[in-house]
CSV table of C-alpha atoms (C1' of nucleotides) in Angstrom, one decimal:
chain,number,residue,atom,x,y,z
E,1,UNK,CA,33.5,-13.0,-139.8
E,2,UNK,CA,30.3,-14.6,-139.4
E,3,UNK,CA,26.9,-13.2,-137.0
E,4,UNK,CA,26.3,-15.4,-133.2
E,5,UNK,CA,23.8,-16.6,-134.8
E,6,UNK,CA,26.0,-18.7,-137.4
E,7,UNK,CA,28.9,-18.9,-134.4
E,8,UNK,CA,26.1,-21.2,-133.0
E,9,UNK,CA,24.9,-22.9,-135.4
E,10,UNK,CA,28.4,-23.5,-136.5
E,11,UNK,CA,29.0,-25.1,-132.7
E,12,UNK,CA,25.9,-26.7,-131.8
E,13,UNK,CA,26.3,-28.8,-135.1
E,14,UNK,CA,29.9,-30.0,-134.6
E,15,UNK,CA,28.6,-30.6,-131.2
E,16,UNK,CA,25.5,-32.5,-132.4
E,17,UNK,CA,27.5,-34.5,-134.4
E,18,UNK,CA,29.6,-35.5,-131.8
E,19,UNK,CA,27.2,-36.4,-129.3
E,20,UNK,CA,24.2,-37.7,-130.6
E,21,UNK,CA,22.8,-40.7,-133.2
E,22,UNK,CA,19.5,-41.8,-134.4
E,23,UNK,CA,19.0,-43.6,-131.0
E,24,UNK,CA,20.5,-40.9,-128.7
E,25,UNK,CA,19.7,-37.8,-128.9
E,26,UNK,CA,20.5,-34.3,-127.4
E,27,UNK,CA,18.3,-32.0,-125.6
E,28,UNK,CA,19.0,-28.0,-126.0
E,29,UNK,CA,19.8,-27.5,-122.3
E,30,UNK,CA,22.8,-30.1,-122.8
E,31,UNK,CA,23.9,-28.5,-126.1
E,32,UNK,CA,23.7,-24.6,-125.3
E,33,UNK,CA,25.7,-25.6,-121.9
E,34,UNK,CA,28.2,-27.3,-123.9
E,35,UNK,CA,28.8,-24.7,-126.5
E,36,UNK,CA,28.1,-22.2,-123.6
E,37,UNK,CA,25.1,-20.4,-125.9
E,38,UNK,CA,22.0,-18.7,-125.1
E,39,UNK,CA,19.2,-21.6,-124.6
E,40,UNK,CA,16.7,-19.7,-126.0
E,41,UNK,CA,18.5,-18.2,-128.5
E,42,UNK,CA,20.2,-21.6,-129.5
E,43,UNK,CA,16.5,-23.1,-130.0
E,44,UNK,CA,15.8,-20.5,-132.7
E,45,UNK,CA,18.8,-21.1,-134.3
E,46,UNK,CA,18.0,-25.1,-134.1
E,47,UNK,CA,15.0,-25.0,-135.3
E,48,UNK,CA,16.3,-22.5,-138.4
E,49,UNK,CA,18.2,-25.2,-139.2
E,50,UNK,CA,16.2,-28.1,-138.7
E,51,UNK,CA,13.5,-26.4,-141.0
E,52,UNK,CA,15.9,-26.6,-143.7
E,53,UNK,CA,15.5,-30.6,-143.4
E,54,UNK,CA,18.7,-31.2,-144.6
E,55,UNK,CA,21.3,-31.1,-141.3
E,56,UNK,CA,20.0,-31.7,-138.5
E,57,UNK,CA,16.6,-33.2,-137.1
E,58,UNK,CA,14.6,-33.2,-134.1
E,59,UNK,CA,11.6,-35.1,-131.8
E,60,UNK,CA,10.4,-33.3,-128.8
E,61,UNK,CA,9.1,-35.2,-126.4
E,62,UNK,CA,11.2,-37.6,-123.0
E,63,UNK,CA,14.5,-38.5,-124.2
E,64,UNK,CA,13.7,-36.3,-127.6
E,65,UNK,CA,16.1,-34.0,-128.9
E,66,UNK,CA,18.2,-33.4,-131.8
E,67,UNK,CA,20.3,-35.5,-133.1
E,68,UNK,CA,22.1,-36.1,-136.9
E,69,UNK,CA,22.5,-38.5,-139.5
E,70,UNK,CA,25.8,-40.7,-140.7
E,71,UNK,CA,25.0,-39.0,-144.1
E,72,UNK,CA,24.4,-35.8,-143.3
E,73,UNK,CA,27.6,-35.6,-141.3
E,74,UNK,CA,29.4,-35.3,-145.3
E,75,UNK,CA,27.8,-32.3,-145.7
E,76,UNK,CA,30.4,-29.3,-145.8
E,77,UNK,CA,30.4,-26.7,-143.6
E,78,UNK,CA,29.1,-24.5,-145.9
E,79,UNK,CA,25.7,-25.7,-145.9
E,80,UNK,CA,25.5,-24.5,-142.4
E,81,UNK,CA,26.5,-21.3,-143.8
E,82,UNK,CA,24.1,-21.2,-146.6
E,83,UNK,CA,21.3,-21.8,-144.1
E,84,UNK,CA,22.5,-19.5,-141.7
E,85,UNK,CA,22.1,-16.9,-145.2
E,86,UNK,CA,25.9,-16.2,-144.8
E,87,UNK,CA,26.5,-16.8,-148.7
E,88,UNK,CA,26.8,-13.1,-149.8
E,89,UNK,CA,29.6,-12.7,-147.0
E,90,UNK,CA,32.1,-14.6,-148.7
E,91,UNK,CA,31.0,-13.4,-152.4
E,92,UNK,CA,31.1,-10.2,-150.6
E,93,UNK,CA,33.5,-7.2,-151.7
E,94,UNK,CA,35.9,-5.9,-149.4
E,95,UNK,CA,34.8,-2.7,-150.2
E,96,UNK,CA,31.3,-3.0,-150.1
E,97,UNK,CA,30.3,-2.6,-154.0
E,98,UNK,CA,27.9,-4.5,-155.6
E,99,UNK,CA,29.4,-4.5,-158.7
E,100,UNK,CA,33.2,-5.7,-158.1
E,101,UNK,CA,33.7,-8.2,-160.4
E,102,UNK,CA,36.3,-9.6,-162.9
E,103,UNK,CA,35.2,-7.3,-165.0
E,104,UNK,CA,34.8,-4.1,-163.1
E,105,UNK,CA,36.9,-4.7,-159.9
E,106,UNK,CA,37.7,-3.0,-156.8
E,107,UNK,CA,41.4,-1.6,-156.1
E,108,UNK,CA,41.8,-4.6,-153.8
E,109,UNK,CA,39.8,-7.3,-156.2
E,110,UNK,CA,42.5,-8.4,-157.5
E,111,UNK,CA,44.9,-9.8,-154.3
E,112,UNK,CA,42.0,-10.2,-152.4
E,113,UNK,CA,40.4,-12.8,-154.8
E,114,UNK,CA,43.1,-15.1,-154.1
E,115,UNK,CA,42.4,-15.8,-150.3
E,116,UNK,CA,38.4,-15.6,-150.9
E,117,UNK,CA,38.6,-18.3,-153.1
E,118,UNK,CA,40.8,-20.5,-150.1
E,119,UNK,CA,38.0,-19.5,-147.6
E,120,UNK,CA,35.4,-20.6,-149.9
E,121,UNK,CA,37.1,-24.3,-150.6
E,122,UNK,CA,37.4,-24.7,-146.7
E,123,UNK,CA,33.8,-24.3,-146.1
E,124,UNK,CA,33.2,-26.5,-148.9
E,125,UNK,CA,35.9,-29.2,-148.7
E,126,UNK,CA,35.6,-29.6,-144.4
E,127,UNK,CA,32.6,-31.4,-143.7
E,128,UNK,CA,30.7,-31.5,-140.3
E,129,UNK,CA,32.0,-35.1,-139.3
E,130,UNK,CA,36.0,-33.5,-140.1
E,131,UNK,CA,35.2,-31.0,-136.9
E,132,UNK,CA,33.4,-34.0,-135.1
E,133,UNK,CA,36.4,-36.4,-135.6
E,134,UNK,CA,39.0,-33.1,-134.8
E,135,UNK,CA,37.1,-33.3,-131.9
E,136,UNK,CA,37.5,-36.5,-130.6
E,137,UNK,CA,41.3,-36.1,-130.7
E,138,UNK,CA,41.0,-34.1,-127.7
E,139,UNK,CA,42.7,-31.7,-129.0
E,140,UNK,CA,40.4,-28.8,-129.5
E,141,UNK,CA,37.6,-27.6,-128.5
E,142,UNK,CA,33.9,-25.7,-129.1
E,143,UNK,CA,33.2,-24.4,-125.5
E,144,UNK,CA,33.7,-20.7,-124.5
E,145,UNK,CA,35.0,-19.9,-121.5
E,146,UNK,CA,31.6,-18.7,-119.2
E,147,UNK,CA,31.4,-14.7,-119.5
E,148,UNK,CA,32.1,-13.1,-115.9
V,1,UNK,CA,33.7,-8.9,-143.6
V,2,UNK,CA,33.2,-5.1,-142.7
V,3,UNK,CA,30.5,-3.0,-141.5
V,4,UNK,CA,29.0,-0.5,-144.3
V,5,UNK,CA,30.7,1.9,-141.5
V,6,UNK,CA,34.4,0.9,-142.9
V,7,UNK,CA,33.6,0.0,-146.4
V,8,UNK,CA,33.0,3.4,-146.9
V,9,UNK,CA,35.8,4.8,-144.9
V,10,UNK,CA,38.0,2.7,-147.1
V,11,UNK,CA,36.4,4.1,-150.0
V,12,UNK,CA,36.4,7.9,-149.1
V,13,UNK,CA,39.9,7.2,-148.0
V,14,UNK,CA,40.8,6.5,-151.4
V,15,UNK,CA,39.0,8.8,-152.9
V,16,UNK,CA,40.0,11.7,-151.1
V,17,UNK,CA,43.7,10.1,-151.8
V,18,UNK,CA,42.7,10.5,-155.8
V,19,UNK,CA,41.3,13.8,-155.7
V,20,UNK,CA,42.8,15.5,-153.2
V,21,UNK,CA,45.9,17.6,-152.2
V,22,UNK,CA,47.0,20.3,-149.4
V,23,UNK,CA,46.5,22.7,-151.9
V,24,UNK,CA,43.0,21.5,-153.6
V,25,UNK,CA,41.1,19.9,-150.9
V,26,UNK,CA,37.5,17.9,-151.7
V,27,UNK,CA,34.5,18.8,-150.5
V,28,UNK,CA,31.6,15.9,-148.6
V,29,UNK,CA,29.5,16.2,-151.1
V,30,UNK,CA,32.3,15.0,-153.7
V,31,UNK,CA,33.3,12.6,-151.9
V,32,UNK,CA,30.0,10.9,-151.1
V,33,UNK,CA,28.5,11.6,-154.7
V,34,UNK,CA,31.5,9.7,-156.2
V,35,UNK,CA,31.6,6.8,-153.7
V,36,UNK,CA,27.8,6.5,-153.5
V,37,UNK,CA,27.5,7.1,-149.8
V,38,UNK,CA,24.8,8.6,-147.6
V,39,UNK,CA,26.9,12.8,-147.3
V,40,UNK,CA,25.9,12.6,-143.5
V,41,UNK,CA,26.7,9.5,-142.8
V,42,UNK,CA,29.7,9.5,-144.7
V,43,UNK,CA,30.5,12.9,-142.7
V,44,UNK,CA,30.3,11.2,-139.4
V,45,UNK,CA,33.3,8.2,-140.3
V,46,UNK,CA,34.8,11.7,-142.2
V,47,UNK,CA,35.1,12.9,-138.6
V,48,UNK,CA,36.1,10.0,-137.2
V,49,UNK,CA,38.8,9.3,-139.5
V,50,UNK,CA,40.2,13.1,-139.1
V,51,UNK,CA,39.8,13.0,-135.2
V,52,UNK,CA,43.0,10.0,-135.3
V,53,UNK,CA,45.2,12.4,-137.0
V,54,UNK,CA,47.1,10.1,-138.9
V,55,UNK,CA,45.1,9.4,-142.0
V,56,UNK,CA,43.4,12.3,-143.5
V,57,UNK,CA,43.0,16.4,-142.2
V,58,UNK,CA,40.1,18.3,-142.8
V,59,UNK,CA,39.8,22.0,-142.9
V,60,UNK,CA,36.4,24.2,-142.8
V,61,UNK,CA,35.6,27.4,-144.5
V,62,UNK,CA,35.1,28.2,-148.3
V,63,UNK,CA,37.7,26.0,-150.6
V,64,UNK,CA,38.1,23.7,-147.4
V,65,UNK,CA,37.7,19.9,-146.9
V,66,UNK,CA,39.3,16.6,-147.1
V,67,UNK,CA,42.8,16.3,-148.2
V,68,UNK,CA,45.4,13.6,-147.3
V,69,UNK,CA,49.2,14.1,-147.2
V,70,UNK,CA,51.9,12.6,-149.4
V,71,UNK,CA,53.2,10.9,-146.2
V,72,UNK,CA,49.8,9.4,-145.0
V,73,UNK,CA,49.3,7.7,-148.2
V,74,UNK,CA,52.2,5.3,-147.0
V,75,UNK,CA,49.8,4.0,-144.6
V,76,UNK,CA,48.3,0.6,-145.1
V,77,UNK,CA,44.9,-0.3,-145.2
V,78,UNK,CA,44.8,-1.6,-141.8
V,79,UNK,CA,45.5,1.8,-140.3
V,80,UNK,CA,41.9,2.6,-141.7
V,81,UNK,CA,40.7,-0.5,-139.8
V,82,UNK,CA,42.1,0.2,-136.9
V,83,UNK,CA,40.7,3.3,-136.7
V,84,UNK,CA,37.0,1.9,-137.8
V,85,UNK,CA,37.3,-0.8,-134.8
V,86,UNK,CA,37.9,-3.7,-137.4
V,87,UNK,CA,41.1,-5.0,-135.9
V,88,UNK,CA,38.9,-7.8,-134.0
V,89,UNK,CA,37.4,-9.0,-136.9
V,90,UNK,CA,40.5,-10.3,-138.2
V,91,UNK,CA,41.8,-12.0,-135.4
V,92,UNK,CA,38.5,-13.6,-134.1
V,93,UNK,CA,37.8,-17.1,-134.3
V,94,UNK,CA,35.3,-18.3,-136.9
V,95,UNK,CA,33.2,-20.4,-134.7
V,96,UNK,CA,33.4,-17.2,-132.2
V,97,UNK,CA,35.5,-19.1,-129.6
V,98,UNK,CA,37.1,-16.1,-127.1
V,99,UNK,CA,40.1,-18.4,-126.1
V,100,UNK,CA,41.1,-19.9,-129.7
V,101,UNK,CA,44.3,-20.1,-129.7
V,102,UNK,CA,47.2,-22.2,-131.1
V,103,UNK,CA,47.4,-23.8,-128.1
V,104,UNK,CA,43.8,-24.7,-127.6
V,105,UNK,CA,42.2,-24.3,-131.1
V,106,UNK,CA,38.9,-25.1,-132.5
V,107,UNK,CA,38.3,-27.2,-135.2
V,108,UNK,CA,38.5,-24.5,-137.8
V,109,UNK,CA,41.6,-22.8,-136.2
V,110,UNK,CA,44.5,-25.3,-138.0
V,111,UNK,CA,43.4,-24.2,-141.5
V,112,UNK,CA,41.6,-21.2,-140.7
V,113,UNK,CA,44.7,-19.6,-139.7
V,114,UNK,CA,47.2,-19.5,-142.8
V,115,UNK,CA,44.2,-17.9,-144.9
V,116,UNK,CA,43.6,-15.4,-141.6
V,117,UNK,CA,47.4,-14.8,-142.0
V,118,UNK,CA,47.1,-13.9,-145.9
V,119,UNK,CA,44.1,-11.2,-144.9
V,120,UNK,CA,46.3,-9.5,-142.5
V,121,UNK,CA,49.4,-9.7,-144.4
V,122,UNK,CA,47.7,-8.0,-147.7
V,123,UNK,CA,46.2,-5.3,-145.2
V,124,UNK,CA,49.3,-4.7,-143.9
V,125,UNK,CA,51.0,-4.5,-147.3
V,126,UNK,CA,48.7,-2.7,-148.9
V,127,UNK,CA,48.7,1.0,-148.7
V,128,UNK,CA,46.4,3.8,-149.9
V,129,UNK,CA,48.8,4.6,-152.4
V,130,UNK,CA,48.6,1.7,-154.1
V,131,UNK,CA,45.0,1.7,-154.3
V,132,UNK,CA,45.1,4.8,-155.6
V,133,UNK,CA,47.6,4.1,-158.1
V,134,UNK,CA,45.4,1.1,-159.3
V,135,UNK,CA,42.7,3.8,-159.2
V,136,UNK,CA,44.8,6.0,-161.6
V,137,UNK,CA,45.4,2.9,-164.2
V,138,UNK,CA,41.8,3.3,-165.0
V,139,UNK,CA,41.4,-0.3,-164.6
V,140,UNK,CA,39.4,-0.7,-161.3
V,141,UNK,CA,36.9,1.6,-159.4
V,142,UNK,CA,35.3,2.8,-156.1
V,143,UNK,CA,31.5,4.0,-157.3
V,144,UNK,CA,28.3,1.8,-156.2
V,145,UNK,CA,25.6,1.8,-158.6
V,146,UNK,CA,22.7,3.7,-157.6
V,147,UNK,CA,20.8,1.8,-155.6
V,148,UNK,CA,16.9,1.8,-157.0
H,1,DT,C1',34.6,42.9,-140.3
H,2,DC,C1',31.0,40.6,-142.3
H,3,DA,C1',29.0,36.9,-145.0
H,4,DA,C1',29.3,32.6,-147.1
H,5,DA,C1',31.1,28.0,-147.1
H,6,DA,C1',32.3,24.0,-145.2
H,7,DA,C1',33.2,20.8,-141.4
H,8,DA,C1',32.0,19.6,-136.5
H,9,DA,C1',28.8,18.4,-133.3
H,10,DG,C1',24.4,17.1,-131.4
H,11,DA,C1',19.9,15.2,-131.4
H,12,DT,C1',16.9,12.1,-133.2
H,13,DA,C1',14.9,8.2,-136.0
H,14,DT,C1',15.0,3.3,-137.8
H,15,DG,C1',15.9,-1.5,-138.8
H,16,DG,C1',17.9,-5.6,-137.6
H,17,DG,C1',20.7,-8.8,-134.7
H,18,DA,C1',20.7,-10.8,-130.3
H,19,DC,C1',18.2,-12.5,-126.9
H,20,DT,C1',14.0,-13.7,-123.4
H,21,DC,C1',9.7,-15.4,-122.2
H,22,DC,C1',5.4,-17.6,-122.7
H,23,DT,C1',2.4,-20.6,-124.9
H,24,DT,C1',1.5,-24.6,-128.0
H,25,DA,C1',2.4,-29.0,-130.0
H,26,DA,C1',4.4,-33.5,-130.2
H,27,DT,C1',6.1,-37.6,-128.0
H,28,DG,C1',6.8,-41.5,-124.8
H,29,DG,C1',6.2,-43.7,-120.3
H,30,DG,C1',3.4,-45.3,-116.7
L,1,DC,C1',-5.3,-41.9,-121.3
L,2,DC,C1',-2.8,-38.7,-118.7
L,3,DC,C1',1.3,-36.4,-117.5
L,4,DA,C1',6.0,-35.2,-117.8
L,5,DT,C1',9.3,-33.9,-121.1
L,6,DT,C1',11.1,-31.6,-124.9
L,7,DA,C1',11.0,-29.0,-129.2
L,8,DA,C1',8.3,-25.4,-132.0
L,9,DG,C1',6.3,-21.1,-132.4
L,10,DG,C1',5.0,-16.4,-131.4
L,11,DA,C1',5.5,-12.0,-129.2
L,12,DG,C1',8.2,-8.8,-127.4
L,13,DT,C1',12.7,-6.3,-125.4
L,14,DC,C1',17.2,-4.2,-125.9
L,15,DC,C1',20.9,-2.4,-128.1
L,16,DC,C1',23.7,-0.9,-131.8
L,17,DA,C1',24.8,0.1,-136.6
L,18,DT,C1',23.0,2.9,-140.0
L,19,DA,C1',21.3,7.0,-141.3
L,20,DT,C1',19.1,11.9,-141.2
L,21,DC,C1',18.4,16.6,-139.8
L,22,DT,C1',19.6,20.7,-137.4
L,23,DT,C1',22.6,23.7,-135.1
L,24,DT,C1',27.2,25.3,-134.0
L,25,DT,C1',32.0,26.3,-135.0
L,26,DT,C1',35.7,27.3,-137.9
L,27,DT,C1',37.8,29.3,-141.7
L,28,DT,C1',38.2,32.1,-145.9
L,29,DG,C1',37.6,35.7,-149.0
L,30,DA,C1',35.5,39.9,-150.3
DNA sequence: TCAAAAAAAGATATGGGACTCCTTAATGGG
DNA sequence: CCCATTAAGGAGTCCCATATCTTTTTTTGA
């Protein structure tokens, strides 16, 4: 559904949130190995998002990181995605036309409407601390299994 | 949520389903002129599509083409994705987690998976007869706008 | 049987996503 | 103030989806 990139951004956020505060931060090695992630791709990603100054932030430097706010932890999913320039993928037709709308749909507007609108209110209603505190139930996870 | 590479197989599909009979079979250019698609593109995923065998036939020579039969149009939408390589999209994980499963989900999976259920469900319903039928009511369409 | 028409096949760009590596800047500890 | 640490930034590689162009093969109709 979404690119690696966003994949990453989705994980390294949740995990983020879970590990880090104002006072402890996370380095990249620690968060690419834990969302088993590229490093160096990871850190582009990171810093995509830290740019946008709204999710996370980060200090380089010893026991630097990146590391997330209380309040920024409300914010829903879907500002990762927005970041991440996912938007048009869920406004997206199914069959690819620019101009499938109400108005002027598709053959499968009509049905298909129905489950875009549910995907869009998940990425807006779940924020980033829901997946953190998911988390901490121990009963799922954001690690792939290492590639052989 | 597809590649260009499907949205216009799905849309050539059901044009060729419109236009198209044993006896009166449409030509590339038709088909890519009405569906706004690159003609040598589109004739590539044409080829494609015919090499399966199950959705449409193709014939060469003067008054040949594309034509799709009665019975084919029975098939659902998802037998064009299958073809196109799509079938992962639907069943991967949104946070791009390998081993997602019920039994070990992310934090996405729990909700993520009645919507993922819908998608495949209105695939699977939906055949290429229907969307041509929908086609037919004059209410719906399959053309881009020129791009500038 | 020949020529035209149309799809099939092959060869070749091109742009962007995915990723790596190297250098630079910022930070904190000794 | 210097050095180790860590993120930021820049440049470049690789591959694949997208797309084009040309040549070959198949078929039909005259």
């Amino acid at each position: 559904m979404f690119s690696k990139s966003t994949e990453y951004a989705l994980r390294a956020t949740i995990y983020i949130a879970q590990k880090s505060s104002e006072e402890h931060k996370v380095g990249l090695a620690e968060i690419s190995a834990a969302i088993d992630s590229p490093p160096s791709f990871t850190a582009k990603i990171l810093q995509a998002l830290r740019k946008d100054n709204k999710i996370i932030r980060s200090v380089p430097g010893p026991n630097g990181g990146f590391y997330i706010t209380e309040k920024a932890k409300n914010l829903p999913v879907h500002a990762i995605l927005k970041v991440m320039g996912e938007d048009d993928v869920l406004n997206k037709c199914v069959l690819g036309l620019d101009k499938c709308s109400e108005a002027k749909p598709c053959p499968m507007h009509s049905e298909y409407k129905f489950i875009k609108a549910q995907l869009l209110e998940l990425f807006d209603r779940k924020t980033i601390l829901d997946l953190e505190n998911d988390i901490k139930t121990g009963e799922v996870f954001i690690k792939n299994s290492r590639k052989k």
